[in-house]
Amino acid sequence: MTAATPVSTSTSALTPVRTRFAPSPTGYLHLGGARTALFSWAYARHFGGTFILRVEDTDLERSTPEAVEAIIEGMQWLGLEHDEGPYFQMQRMDRYREVIAKMLVDGTAYYCYSSPEEVEAMREKMRAAGDKPRYDGTWRPEPGKTLPAVPADRTPVVRFKNPLDGEVSWDDVVKGTITIANQEMDDLVIARPDGTPTYNFCVVVDDWDMQITHVIRGDDHVNNTPRQINILKALGATLPLYGHVPMILGADGEKLSKRHGAVSVMDYPAQGYLPEAMLNYLARLGWSHGNEEVFSMAQFCEWFDLDHLSKSPAQFNPEKLAWVNNHYIKLADNTRLAELVRPLMEKAGADFTSGSSPVPDLAKVIALLKERANTTHEIATAAMLFYRQPAPDAALLEQHFNAVADAIKPALTDFAGRCQSVEWTKPALAAMIKEVLAAHTLKMPQIAMPLRLMITGQLQTPAIDMVLELFGREVVLERLQKYL
Ligand code: GLU
């Protein structure tokens, strides 16, 4: 076999574009997987191609239906819709067996009767001789070679007849040209003694059958690629382009793990992140378009190419994700935010049906608070003051009201009187407060502080005129009456 011709890197040459996301359902959808899915999805969208979801569930011990659910749920939350699938490898067993049978007939695969002990012994011998351990080819048929007698009572594995000479080379769209000598590679077991196909083989048959044009995946699969290419070639398949995206690392340069915060995509909605923020953030992990930091998915799909994928690992930065989330919170529709925030507040004991008095409109409260919130949880925490009975701290009330009641009480009484008739809008309330201050020669904090305490129970609130407007005339008067 001669050296492989490198595959062209021309990204639009292979049309129609067909990409896939091929998760193994052994856990949740993690950030690295979501990013790979995003890149594959965006690439298909960029070229008007097809994005396929394929569940690689052949590892029966580690795959669970819950993990399949979790992955699909994560993809749905992100809005990464697949055009085909989900295909399940466990439902394609007949097809893999069919291809294996054909390869046995064609002579690109062979039965190997070496026992695991024998294989281990030959590997040990090679190790001792300082060679790379590999299968020694005992059962590999060659012209003119006589194979050993088939041992009784032994079920064979099927091995792929890897080329002995030459090399495999591909132009990785991320890493550049990668070349591996065929001598480095074993005759891979493609079917176990019970006939079940092995991992790399299933991937190959799927990529072939599903006519995948671009394989974008994590660089933990680089070592599988030369084996997969050799099998694809033996099958006479057109080779896809490969792009191996570097890992996502934590800020400390270590592989991303729980220590760095949430690694499951679905932990993010639970922590108050918006899907568009997550997508935008993930898009920038290992890909760039000039200095653009915030962009829509439509924009991303238009820009996304394989030429600007980074060769070096991206670092996960939770502060930047929070910043991006704040950006999208500010843009988000307040009614939508209210739907996200409301259950969080209910859990925290917010009262949205406070007796007969009306409660402030949550969407309006959110409009006031969201500017400074990095998550919907932060909005919920800040919004609580509008939905619970005030319980001002006695010491603060003493300081800001009782101890200075001689000066302050007449002004507050005046304020409450004017509240009966003032137009209940922020500007009218602001003007009215100014008049009260002037009439009683007081400064803003002298009246704003006790008002905040009496109405909200706390000293830290948004601007008092805004707070008053949101609570409404009825609630404000009701709460002031207790003190005046
Ligand atoms: N199932 C593999 C994984 O979850 C991905 C295989 C591939 O993309 O080729 O890591």
CSV table of C-alpha atoms and ligand atoms in Angstrom, one decimal:
chain,number,residue,atom,x,y,z
A,1,MET,CA,0.0,0.0,0.0
A,2,THR,CA,1.3,3.4,-0.9
A,3,ALA,CA,1.3,6.5,1.2
A,4,ALA,CA,-2.2,8.1,1.5
A,5,THR,CA,-2.9,11.2,-0.4
A,6,PRO,CA,-3.8,14.0,2.1
A,7,VAL,CA,-7.4,14.9,2.0
A,8,SER,CA,-8.2,18.4,0.7
A,9,THR,CA,-9.0,21.0,3.3
A,10,SER,CA,-11.2,23.0,1.0
A,11,THR,CA,-14.1,23.4,3.3
A,12,SER,CA,-16.9,23.9,0.8
A,13,ALA,CA,-15.7,21.3,-1.7
A,14,LEU,CA,-17.7,18.5,0.0
A,15,THR,CA,-21.3,19.3,-0.7
A,16,PRO,CA,-23.9,18.7,0.5
A,17,VAL,CA,-22.4,19.2,3.9
A,18,ARG,CA,-23.4,16.5,6.4
A,19,THR,CA,-22.1,16.7,10.0
A,20,ARG,CA,-22.9,14.7,13.1
A,21,PHE,CA,-22.7,14.9,16.8
A,22,ALA,CA,-22.1,11.4,18.2
A,23,PRO,CA,-22.2,11.4,22.0
A,24,SER,CA,-21.8,8.3,24.1
A,25,PRO,CA,-24.7,8.3,26.5
A,26,THR,CA,-22.7,7.6,29.6
A,27,GLY,CA,-23.5,10.8,31.5
A,28,TYR,CA,-24.8,14.4,31.1
A,29,LEU,CA,-24.1,16.6,28.1
A,30,HIS,CA,-20.9,18.3,29.2
A,31,LEU,CA,-19.6,21.7,28.0
A,32,GLY,CA,-17.0,20.1,25.7
A,33,GLY,CA,-19.7,17.9,24.0
A,34,ALA,CA,-22.0,20.8,23.7
A,35,ARG,CA,-19.3,22.9,22.0
A,36,THR,CA,-18.5,20.1,19.5
A,37,ALA,CA,-22.2,19.8,18.8
A,38,LEU,CA,-22.5,23.5,18.3
A,39,PHE,CA,-19.6,23.6,15.8
A,40,SER,CA,-21.0,20.7,13.8
A,41,TRP,CA,-24.5,22.2,13.9
A,42,ALA,CA,-23.2,25.6,12.8
A,43,TYR,CA,-21.1,24.2,10.0
A,44,ALA,CA,-24.1,22.4,8.6
A,45,ARG,CA,-26.2,25.5,8.9
A,46,HIS,CA,-23.6,27.6,7.3
A,47,PHE,CA,-23.7,25.5,4.1
A,48,GLY,CA,-27.4,24.6,4.3
A,49,GLY,CA,-26.4,21.1,5.1
A,50,THR,CA,-27.6,18.4,7.4
A,51,PHE,CA,-26.8,17.9,11.0
A,52,ILE,CA,-27.2,14.4,12.4
A,53,LEU,CA,-27.5,13.2,16.0
A,54,ARG,CA,-26.1,9.8,16.5
A,55,VAL,CA,-26.1,8.1,19.9
A,56,GLU,CA,-23.1,5.8,20.4
A,57,ASP,CA,-24.6,3.5,22.9
A,58,THR,CA,-22.7,0.2,22.3
A,59,ASP,CA,-20.9,0.4,25.7
A,60,LEU,CA,-23.8,-1.4,27.4
A,61,GLU,CA,-22.3,-1.1,30.9
A,62,ARG,CA,-21.9,2.6,30.8
A,63,SER,CA,-24.8,3.7,28.6
A,64,THR,CA,-28.1,4.6,30.1
A,65,PRO,CA,-31.5,5.8,28.8
A,66,GLU,CA,-31.3,8.6,31.3
A,67,ALA,CA,-28.1,9.8,29.7
A,68,VAL,CA,-29.7,9.7,26.3
A,69,GLU,CA,-32.5,11.9,27.7
A,70,ALA,CA,-30.1,14.3,29.4
A,71,ILE,CA,-28.2,14.7,26.1
A,72,ILE,CA,-31.3,15.3,24.1
A,73,GLU,CA,-32.6,17.7,26.8
A,74,GLY,CA,-29.3,19.7,26.7
A,75,MET,CA,-29.4,19.9,22.9
A,76,GLN,CA,-33.0,21.1,23.0
A,77,TRP,CA,-32.3,23.7,25.7
A,78,LEU,CA,-29.5,25.1,23.5
A,79,GLY,CA,-31.7,24.9,20.4
A,80,LEU,CA,-29.3,22.7,18.5
A,81,GLU,CA,-31.8,21.0,16.4
A,82,HIS,CA,-30.8,17.9,14.4
A,83,ASP,CA,-32.1,17.3,10.9
A,84,GLU,CA,-31.6,13.5,11.1
A,85,GLY,CA,-31.7,11.0,13.9
A,86,PRO,CA,-31.2,10.3,16.6
A,87,TYR,CA,-29.7,7.1,15.3
A,88,PHE,CA,-28.8,4.6,17.9
A,89,GLN,CA,-25.9,2.3,17.2
A,90,MET,CA,-27.5,-0.5,19.2
A,91,GLN,CA,-30.2,-0.5,16.6
A,92,ARG,CA,-27.7,-0.9,13.8
A,93,MET,CA,-26.1,-4.1,14.8
A,94,ASP,CA,-27.3,-6.1,11.8
A,95,ARG,CA,-25.7,-3.5,9.5
A,96,TYR,CA,-22.3,-3.8,11.3
A,97,ARG,CA,-22.5,-7.6,11.1
A,98,GLU,CA,-23.3,-7.3,7.4
A,99,VAL,CA,-20.3,-5.1,6.7
A,100,ILE,CA,-18.0,-7.4,8.7
A,101,ALA,CA,-19.3,-10.4,6.8
A,102,LYS,CA,-18.5,-8.6,3.5
A,103,MET,CA,-15.0,-7.7,4.7
A,104,LEU,CA,-14.3,-11.3,5.5
A,105,VAL,CA,-15.4,-12.2,2.0
A,106,ASP,CA,-13.4,-9.4,0.4
A,107,GLY,CA,-10.3,-10.3,2.4
A,108,THR,CA,-10.0,-6.9,4.2
A,109,ALA,CA,-10.7,-8.6,7.5
A,110,TYR,CA,-9.9,-12.1,8.9
A,111,TYR,CA,-10.7,-14.4,11.7
A,112,CYS,CA,-8.2,-14.5,14.5
A,113,TYR,CA,-8.1,-17.5,16.8
A,114,SER,CA,-5.4,-16.3,19.1
A,115,SER,CA,-6.6,-16.4,22.7
A,116,PRO,CA,-6.4,-13.2,24.8
A,117,GLU,CA,-3.5,-14.9,26.7
A,118,GLU,CA,-1.6,-15.6,23.5
A,119,VAL,CA,-2.1,-12.0,22.4
A,120,GLU,CA,-0.9,-10.7,25.8
A,121,ALA,CA,2.1,-13.0,25.6
A,122,MET,CA,3.1,-11.7,22.1
A,123,ARG,CA,2.7,-8.2,23.3
A,124,GLU,CA,4.8,-8.9,26.3
A,125,LYS,CA,7.5,-10.4,24.1
A,126,MET,CA,7.5,-7.2,21.9
A,127,ARG,CA,7.7,-5.0,24.9
A,128,ALA,CA,10.6,-6.9,26.2
A,129,ALA,CA,12.4,-6.5,22.9
A,130,GLY,CA,11.7,-2.7,23.1
A,131,ASP,CA,9.1,-2.8,20.3
A,132,LYS,CA,5.7,-1.3,20.2
A,133,PRO,CA,3.4,-4.1,21.4
A,134,ARG,CA,1.0,-5.3,18.7
A,135,TYR,CA,-0.7,-8.3,17.3
A,136,ASP,CA,1.9,-10.4,15.5
A,137,GLY,CA,-0.2,-11.4,12.6
A,138,THR,CA,-0.3,-15.1,13.3
A,139,TRP,CA,-3.8,-15.5,11.8
A,140,ARG,CA,-3.4,-12.8,9.1
A,141,PRO,CA,-3.8,-14.4,5.7
A,142,GLU,CA,-1.1,-13.5,3.2
A,143,PRO,CA,-0.5,-14.9,-0.3
A,144,GLY,CA,1.4,-18.2,0.0
A,145,LYS,CA,1.1,-18.3,3.8
A,146,THR,CA,-0.2,-21.3,5.5
A,147,LEU,CA,-2.4,-20.5,8.5
A,148,PRO,CA,-2.3,-22.6,11.7
A,149,ALA,CA,-4.9,-25.2,12.2
A,150,VAL,CA,-8.1,-23.8,13.7
A,151,PRO,CA,-8.2,-24.7,17.4
A,152,ALA,CA,-11.3,-26.5,18.4
A,153,ASP,CA,-13.7,-24.8,20.8
A,154,ARG,CA,-12.4,-21.4,20.3
A,155,THR,CA,-14.5,-18.6,18.9
A,156,PRO,CA,-12.5,-16.2,16.9
A,157,VAL,CA,-12.5,-12.4,16.9
A,158,VAL,CA,-12.4,-10.6,13.5
A,159,ARG,CA,-9.5,-8.4,12.8
A,160,PHE,CA,-9.1,-5.6,10.3
A,161,LYS,CA,-6.2,-6.2,7.9
A,162,ASN,CA,-4.4,-3.0,8.4
A,163,PRO,CA,-1.9,-2.1,5.6
A,164,LEU,CA,1.6,-3.1,6.6
A,165,ASP,CA,3.5,-0.5,4.8
A,166,GLY,CA,3.1,3.2,4.0
A,167,GLU,CA,1.4,5.7,6.1
A,168,VAL,CA,-2.0,7.3,6.8
A,169,SER,CA,-2.1,11.0,6.4
A,170,TRP,CA,-4.9,13.5,6.7
A,171,ASP,CA,-5.1,17.3,6.7
A,172,ASP,CA,-6.8,17.9,10.0
A,173,VAL,CA,-8.8,21.2,9.6
A,174,VAL,CA,-7.7,22.2,13.1
A,175,LYS,CA,-4.3,20.5,13.7
A,176,GLY,CA,-2.8,20.5,10.2
A,177,THR,CA,-1.4,17.5,8.5
A,178,ILE,CA,-1.1,14.4,10.7
A,179,THR,CA,0.8,11.4,9.4
A,180,ILE,CA,1.0,8.0,11.0
A,181,ALA,CA,3.1,5.0,9.7
A,182,ASN,CA,0.9,2.0,9.2
A,183,GLN,CA,3.5,0.0,11.1
A,184,GLU,CA,2.5,1.8,14.2
A,185,MET,CA,-1.0,0.3,14.0
A,186,ASP,CA,-2.3,-3.1,15.0
A,187,ASP,CA,-4.7,-5.2,13.1
A,188,LEU,CA,-7.7,-3.8,15.0
A,189,VAL,CA,-10.3,-6.2,16.4
A,190,ILE,CA,-13.5,-5.2,14.7
A,191,ALA,CA,-15.7,-8.0,16.1
A,192,ARG,CA,-15.5,-9.7,19.4
A,193,PRO,CA,-15.9,-13.4,19.9
A,194,ASP,CA,-19.7,-13.0,20.3
A,195,GLY,CA,-19.8,-11.1,17.0
A,196,THR,CA,-20.5,-7.7,18.4
A,197,PRO,CA,-18.7,-4.9,16.6
A,198,THR,CA,-16.2,-2.7,18.4
A,199,TYR,CA,-16.2,1.0,18.9
A,200,ASN,CA,-14.1,2.3,16.0
A,201,PHE,CA,-15.7,0.0,13.6
A,202,CYS,CA,-19.2,1.2,14.4
A,203,VAL,CA,-18.1,4.8,14.0
A,204,VAL,CA,-16.6,4.0,10.6
A,205,VAL,CA,-19.7,2.3,9.3
A,206,ASP,CA,-21.9,5.1,10.6
A,207,ASP,CA,-19.9,7.9,9.1
A,208,TRP,CA,-19.9,6.0,5.8
A,209,ASP,CA,-23.6,5.1,5.7
A,210,MET,CA,-24.6,8.5,7.0
A,211,GLN,CA,-22.4,10.1,4.3
A,212,ILE,CA,-20.7,12.4,6.8
A,213,THR,CA,-18.6,15.0,5.0
A,214,HIS,CA,-17.0,16.7,8.1
A,215,VAL,CA,-16.1,15.0,11.3
A,216,ILE,CA,-15.7,17.6,14.0
A,217,ARG,CA,-14.9,16.1,17.3
A,218,GLY,CA,-12.7,16.4,20.4
A,219,ASP,CA,-9.0,15.8,20.0
A,220,ASP,CA,-9.2,12.8,22.3
A,221,HIS,CA,-10.2,11.0,19.2
A,222,VAL,CA,-7.1,11.8,17.1
A,223,ASN,CA,-5.6,8.4,17.8
A,224,ASN,CA,-8.7,6.7,16.4
A,225,THR,CA,-8.6,8.6,13.1
A,226,PRO,CA,-5.8,6.7,11.2
A,227,ARG,CA,-7.5,3.4,12.1
A,228,GLN,CA,-10.9,4.7,11.0
A,229,ILE,CA,-9.4,6.1,7.7
A,230,ASN,CA,-7.8,2.8,6.9
A,231,ILE,CA,-11.1,0.9,7.4
A,232,LEU,CA,-13.0,3.5,5.4
A,233,LYS,CA,-10.5,3.1,2.6
A,234,ALA,CA,-10.8,-0.7,2.7
A,235,LEU,CA,-14.6,-0.2,2.3
A,236,GLY,CA,-14.0,2.0,-0.7
A,237,ALA,CA,-15.7,4.9,1.2
A,238,THR,CA,-15.2,8.6,0.5
A,239,LEU,CA,-13.2,10.0,3.4
A,240,PRO,CA,-14.7,12.8,5.4
A,241,LEU,CA,-12.7,15.8,6.5
A,242,TYR,CA,-11.6,15.6,10.1
A,243,GLY,CA,-11.2,18.5,12.5
A,244,HIS,CA,-10.1,17.7,16.0
A,245,VAL,CA,-11.0,20.4,18.4
A,246,PRO,CA,-8.7,20.8,21.5
A,247,MET,CA,-10.1,20.2,25.0
A,248,ILE,CA,-11.7,22.9,27.2
A,249,LEU,CA,-9.5,23.6,30.2
A,250,GLY,CA,-10.2,25.2,33.5
A,251,ALA,CA,-8.6,28.6,34.3
A,252,ASP,CA,-5.8,26.7,36.0
A,253,GLY,CA,-4.9,24.9,32.8
A,254,GLU,CA,-6.2,21.5,34.0
A,255,LYS,CA,-8.8,19.5,32.1
A,256,LEU,CA,-12.3,20.9,32.9
A,257,SER,CA,-13.9,19.1,35.7
A,258,LYS,CA,-16.4,19.6,38.5
A,259,ARG,CA,-13.8,21.5,40.5
A,260,HIS,CA,-14.1,24.4,38.0
A,261,GLY,CA,-17.8,24.7,38.5
A,262,ALA,CA,-20.7,23.1,36.6
A,263,VAL,CA,-19.6,21.0,33.7
A,264,SER,CA,-23.0,19.7,32.7
A,265,VAL,CA,-24.8,22.0,30.3
A,266,MET,CA,-28.1,21.5,32.2
A,267,ASP,CA,-26.6,22.9,35.4
A,268,TYR,CA,-26.6,26.3,33.7
A,269,PRO,CA,-30.3,26.8,33.3
A,270,ALA,CA,-30.6,25.6,36.9
A,271,GLN,CA,-28.1,28.3,37.9
A,272,GLY,CA,-29.9,31.1,36.0
A,273,TYR,CA,-28.1,31.2,32.6
A,274,LEU,CA,-29.9,31.8,29.3
A,275,PRO,CA,-29.3,29.4,26.4
A,276,GLU,CA,-28.3,32.2,24.0
A,277,ALA,CA,-25.6,33.3,26.5
A,278,MET,CA,-24.3,29.7,26.8
A,279,LEU,CA,-24.3,29.3,23.0
A,280,ASN,CA,-22.5,32.6,22.4
A,281,TYR,CA,-20.0,31.8,25.1
A,282,LEU,CA,-19.3,28.2,23.8
A,283,ALA,CA,-18.9,29.6,20.3
A,284,ARG,CA,-16.0,31.7,21.4
A,285,LEU,CA,-14.3,28.8,23.2
A,286,GLY,CA,-11.8,27.8,20.5
A,287,TRP,CA,-13.2,29.8,17.6
A,288,SER,CA,-13.0,33.5,16.8
A,289,HIS,CA,-14.2,36.0,14.3
A,290,GLY,CA,-11.9,39.0,14.8
A,291,ASN,CA,-12.7,40.6,18.1
A,292,GLU,CA,-16.4,39.8,18.1
A,293,GLU,CA,-17.6,38.7,21.5
A,294,VAL,CA,-21.3,38.9,21.3
A,295,PHE,CA,-23.3,37.7,18.4
A,296,SER,CA,-26.5,35.9,17.6
A,297,MET,CA,-26.6,32.3,16.4
A,298,ALA,CA,-27.8,33.5,13.0
A,299,GLN,CA,-24.6,35.6,12.8
A,300,PHE,CA,-22.5,32.7,14.1
A,301,CYS,CA,-23.8,30.3,11.5
A,302,GLU,CA,-23.0,32.9,8.9
A,303,TRP,CA,-19.5,33.4,10.1
A,304,PHE,CA,-18.6,30.0,11.3
A,305,ASP,CA,-15.8,28.2,9.4
A,306,LEU,CA,-13.2,25.6,10.1
A,307,ASP,CA,-10.3,28.0,9.4
A,308,HIS,CA,-10.6,29.9,12.6
A,309,LEU,CA,-10.7,27.1,15.0
A,310,SER,CA,-7.9,27.4,17.5
A,311,LYS,CA,-5.1,24.9,17.7
A,312,SER,CA,-4.6,25.5,21.4
A,313,PRO,CA,-7.0,24.5,24.2
A,314,ALA,CA,-9.6,27.0,25.2
A,315,GLN,CA,-9.9,28.0,28.8
A,316,PHE,CA,-13.2,28.1,30.5
A,317,ASN,CA,-13.8,31.4,32.2
A,318,PRO,CA,-16.9,31.6,34.5
A,319,GLU,CA,-16.6,35.4,34.9
A,320,LYS,CA,-16.8,35.9,31.1
A,321,LEU,CA,-19.8,33.5,30.9
A,322,ALA,CA,-21.5,35.6,33.6
A,323,TRP,CA,-20.7,38.8,31.7
A,324,VAL,CA,-22.2,37.3,28.5
A,325,ASN,CA,-25.2,36.2,30.4
A,326,ASN,CA,-25.7,39.7,31.8
A,327,HIS,CA,-25.6,41.0,28.2
A,328,TYR,CA,-28.4,38.6,27.1
A,329,ILE,CA,-30.4,39.2,30.3
A,330,LYS,CA,-30.4,42.9,29.4
A,331,LEU,CA,-31.6,42.1,25.9
A,332,ALA,CA,-34.2,39.5,27.0
A,333,ASP,CA,-37.9,40.1,27.0
A,334,ASN,CA,-39.0,40.9,30.5
A,335,THR,CA,-42.1,38.7,30.3
A,336,ARG,CA,-39.8,35.7,29.4
A,337,LEU,CA,-37.5,36.6,32.3
A,338,ALA,CA,-40.5,36.8,34.6
A,339,GLU,CA,-41.4,33.2,33.7
A,340,LEU,CA,-37.9,32.1,34.6
A,341,VAL,CA,-37.6,34.1,37.8
A,342,ARG,CA,-41.1,33.5,39.2
A,343,PRO,CA,-40.6,29.8,40.2
A,344,LEU,CA,-37.3,30.7,41.9
A,345,MET,CA,-39.0,33.4,43.9
A,346,GLU,CA,-41.9,31.2,44.8
A,347,LYS,CA,-39.4,28.7,46.1
A,348,ALA,CA,-37.8,31.5,48.2
A,349,GLY,CA,-41.2,32.3,49.7
A,350,ALA,CA,-42.3,35.2,47.5
A,351,ASP,CA,-45.9,36.2,47.9
A,352,PHE,CA,-47.5,37.0,44.6
A,353,THR,CA,-51.1,37.3,46.0
A,354,SER,CA,-50.6,39.5,49.0
A,355,GLY,CA,-54.2,39.7,50.3
A,356,SER,CA,-56.3,42.3,48.7
A,357,SER,CA,-53.5,44.7,47.9
A,358,PRO,CA,-52.1,44.5,44.4
A,359,VAL,CA,-48.6,43.2,43.9
A,360,PRO,CA,-46.1,44.9,41.6
A,361,ASP,CA,-45.9,43.6,38.1
A,362,LEU,CA,-43.0,41.2,37.9
A,363,ALA,CA,-41.9,42.1,34.4
A,364,LYS,CA,-41.7,45.8,35.5
A,365,VAL,CA,-39.7,44.8,38.5
A,366,ILE,CA,-37.3,42.8,36.3
A,367,ALA,CA,-36.9,45.7,33.9
A,368,LEU,CA,-35.7,47.8,36.9
A,369,LEU,CA,-33.3,45.1,38.3
A,370,LYS,CA,-31.9,43.2,35.4
A,371,GLU,CA,-29.2,45.7,34.4
A,372,ARG,CA,-27.0,44.6,37.2
A,373,ALA,CA,-27.9,40.9,37.3
A,374,ASN,CA,-25.6,38.2,35.9
A,375,THR,CA,-28.1,35.4,36.4
A,376,THR,CA,-31.9,35.0,36.7
A,377,HIS,CA,-31.1,33.9,40.3
A,378,GLU,CA,-29.6,37.3,41.0
A,379,ILE,CA,-32.7,38.9,39.6
A,380,ALA,CA,-34.9,36.7,41.8
A,381,THR,CA,-32.9,37.6,44.9
A,382,ALA,CA,-33.1,41.3,44.2
A,383,ALA,CA,-36.8,41.1,43.3
A,384,MET,CA,-37.8,39.5,46.6
A,385,LEU,CA,-38.2,42.8,48.3
A,386,PHE,CA,-41.3,43.5,46.2
A,387,TYR,CA,-43.0,40.3,47.2
A,388,ARG,CA,-42.7,39.9,51.0
A,389,GLN,CA,-43.9,41.7,54.0
A,390,PRO,CA,-41.3,44.2,55.2
A,391,ALA,CA,-39.7,43.3,58.5
A,392,PRO,CA,-37.3,46.2,59.1
A,393,ASP,CA,-34.5,45.8,61.6
A,394,ALA,CA,-35.5,47.5,64.8
A,395,ALA,CA,-32.1,49.1,65.3
A,396,LEU,CA,-32.2,50.6,61.7
A,397,LEU,CA,-35.7,51.8,62.3
A,398,GLU,CA,-34.6,53.4,65.5
A,399,GLN,CA,-31.7,55.1,63.8
A,400,HIS,CA,-33.5,56.4,60.7
A,401,PHE,CA,-36.9,57.1,62.2
A,402,ASN,CA,-37.7,56.9,65.9
A,403,ALA,CA,-34.5,58.7,67.1
A,404,VAL,CA,-35.2,61.5,64.6
A,405,ALA,CA,-39.0,61.4,64.6
A,406,ASP,CA,-39.4,65.1,65.6
A,407,ALA,CA,-37.8,66.2,62.3
A,408,ILE,CA,-38.9,63.3,60.1
A,409,LYS,CA,-42.4,62.3,61.1
A,410,PRO,CA,-44.1,65.6,60.0
A,411,ALA,CA,-42.4,65.3,56.6
A,412,LEU,CA,-43.5,61.6,56.2
A,413,THR,CA,-47.0,62.5,57.2
A,414,ASP,CA,-47.0,65.3,54.7
A,415,PHE,CA,-45.7,62.8,52.1
A,416,ALA,CA,-48.4,60.3,52.9
A,417,GLY,CA,-51.0,63.0,52.6
A,418,ARG,CA,-49.7,64.0,49.1
A,419,CYS,CA,-49.7,60.3,48.2
A,420,GLN,CA,-53.5,60.3,48.3
A,421,SER,CA,-53.7,62.5,45.2
A,422,VAL,CA,-50.4,62.6,43.4
A,423,GLU,CA,-50.2,61.2,39.9
A,424,TRP,CA,-48.7,57.7,40.5
A,425,THR,CA,-45.8,57.9,38.1
A,426,LYS,CA,-42.1,58.0,38.8
A,427,PRO,CA,-41.6,61.6,37.6
A,428,ALA,CA,-44.6,62.9,39.5
A,429,LEU,CA,-43.5,61.1,42.7
A,430,ALA,CA,-39.9,62.4,42.3
A,431,ALA,CA,-41.3,65.9,42.0
A,432,MET,CA,-43.5,65.5,45.0
A,433,ILE,CA,-40.7,64.1,47.2
A,434,LYS,CA,-38.6,67.2,46.2
A,435,GLU,CA,-41.5,69.5,47.3
A,436,VAL,CA,-41.7,67.6,50.7
A,437,LEU,CA,-38.0,68.0,51.2
A,438,ALA,CA,-38.1,71.7,50.5
A,439,ALA,CA,-41.1,72.3,52.7
A,440,HIS,CA,-39.4,70.6,55.7
A,441,THR,CA,-35.8,71.6,54.8
A,442,LEU,CA,-34.6,68.0,54.8
A,443,LYS,CA,-32.1,66.2,52.6
A,444,MET,CA,-33.1,63.2,50.4
A,445,PRO,CA,-31.6,60.4,52.5
A,446,GLN,CA,-33.4,61.7,55.6
A,447,ILE,CA,-36.7,60.8,54.0
A,448,ALA,CA,-35.7,58.1,51.6
A,449,MET,CA,-34.1,55.9,54.2
A,450,PRO,CA,-37.1,55.6,56.5
A,451,LEU,CA,-39.4,55.2,53.5
A,452,ARG,CA,-37.3,52.3,52.2
A,453,LEU,CA,-37.3,50.7,55.6
A,454,MET,CA,-41.1,51.1,56.1
A,455,ILE,CA,-42.0,50.0,52.6
A,456,THR,CA,-39.5,47.4,51.8
A,457,GLY,CA,-37.9,46.5,55.1
A,458,GLN,CA,-34.4,47.2,53.8
A,459,LEU,CA,-32.1,50.1,53.1
A,460,GLN,CA,-30.6,48.9,49.8
A,461,THR,CA,-33.2,49.3,47.1
A,462,PRO,CA,-33.4,50.8,43.6
A,463,ALA,CA,-34.3,54.5,43.4
A,464,ILE,CA,-37.1,55.4,45.8
A,465,ASP,CA,-39.4,57.0,43.2
A,466,MET,CA,-39.2,53.8,41.1
A,467,VAL,CA,-39.8,51.6,44.1
A,468,LEU,CA,-42.9,53.7,45.0
A,469,GLU,CA,-44.2,53.5,41.5
A,470,LEU,CA,-43.9,49.8,41.4
A,471,PHE,CA,-45.5,49.1,44.8
A,472,GLY,CA,-48.5,51.3,44.0
A,473,ARG,CA,-50.4,53.9,46.0
A,474,GLU,CA,-52.4,51.4,48.0
A,475,VAL,CA,-49.5,49.3,49.4
A,476,VAL,CA,-47.4,52.4,50.1
A,477,LEU,CA,-50.1,54.0,52.2
A,478,GLU,CA,-50.9,50.8,53.9
A,479,ARG,CA,-47.3,50.2,54.9
A,480,LEU,CA,-46.7,53.9,56.0
A,481,GLN,CA,-49.8,54.0,58.1
A,482,LYS,CA,-48.2,51.6,60.7
A,483,TYR,CA,-45.7,54.2,61.6
A,484,LEU,CA,-47.5,57.5,61.2
B,1,GLU,N1,-18.9,8.9,20.9
B,1,GLU,C1,-17.7,9.6,21.0
B,1,GLU,C2,-17.6,10.5,22.3
B,1,GLU,O1,-18.6,10.7,22.9
B,1,GLU,C3,-17.5,10.6,19.8
B,1,GLU,C4,-17.1,9.8,18.6
B,1,GLU,C5,-16.9,10.7,17.4
B,1,GLU,O2,-17.3,11.9,17.4
B,1,GLU,O3,-16.4,10.1,16.4
B,1,GLU,O4,-16.6,10.9,22.6
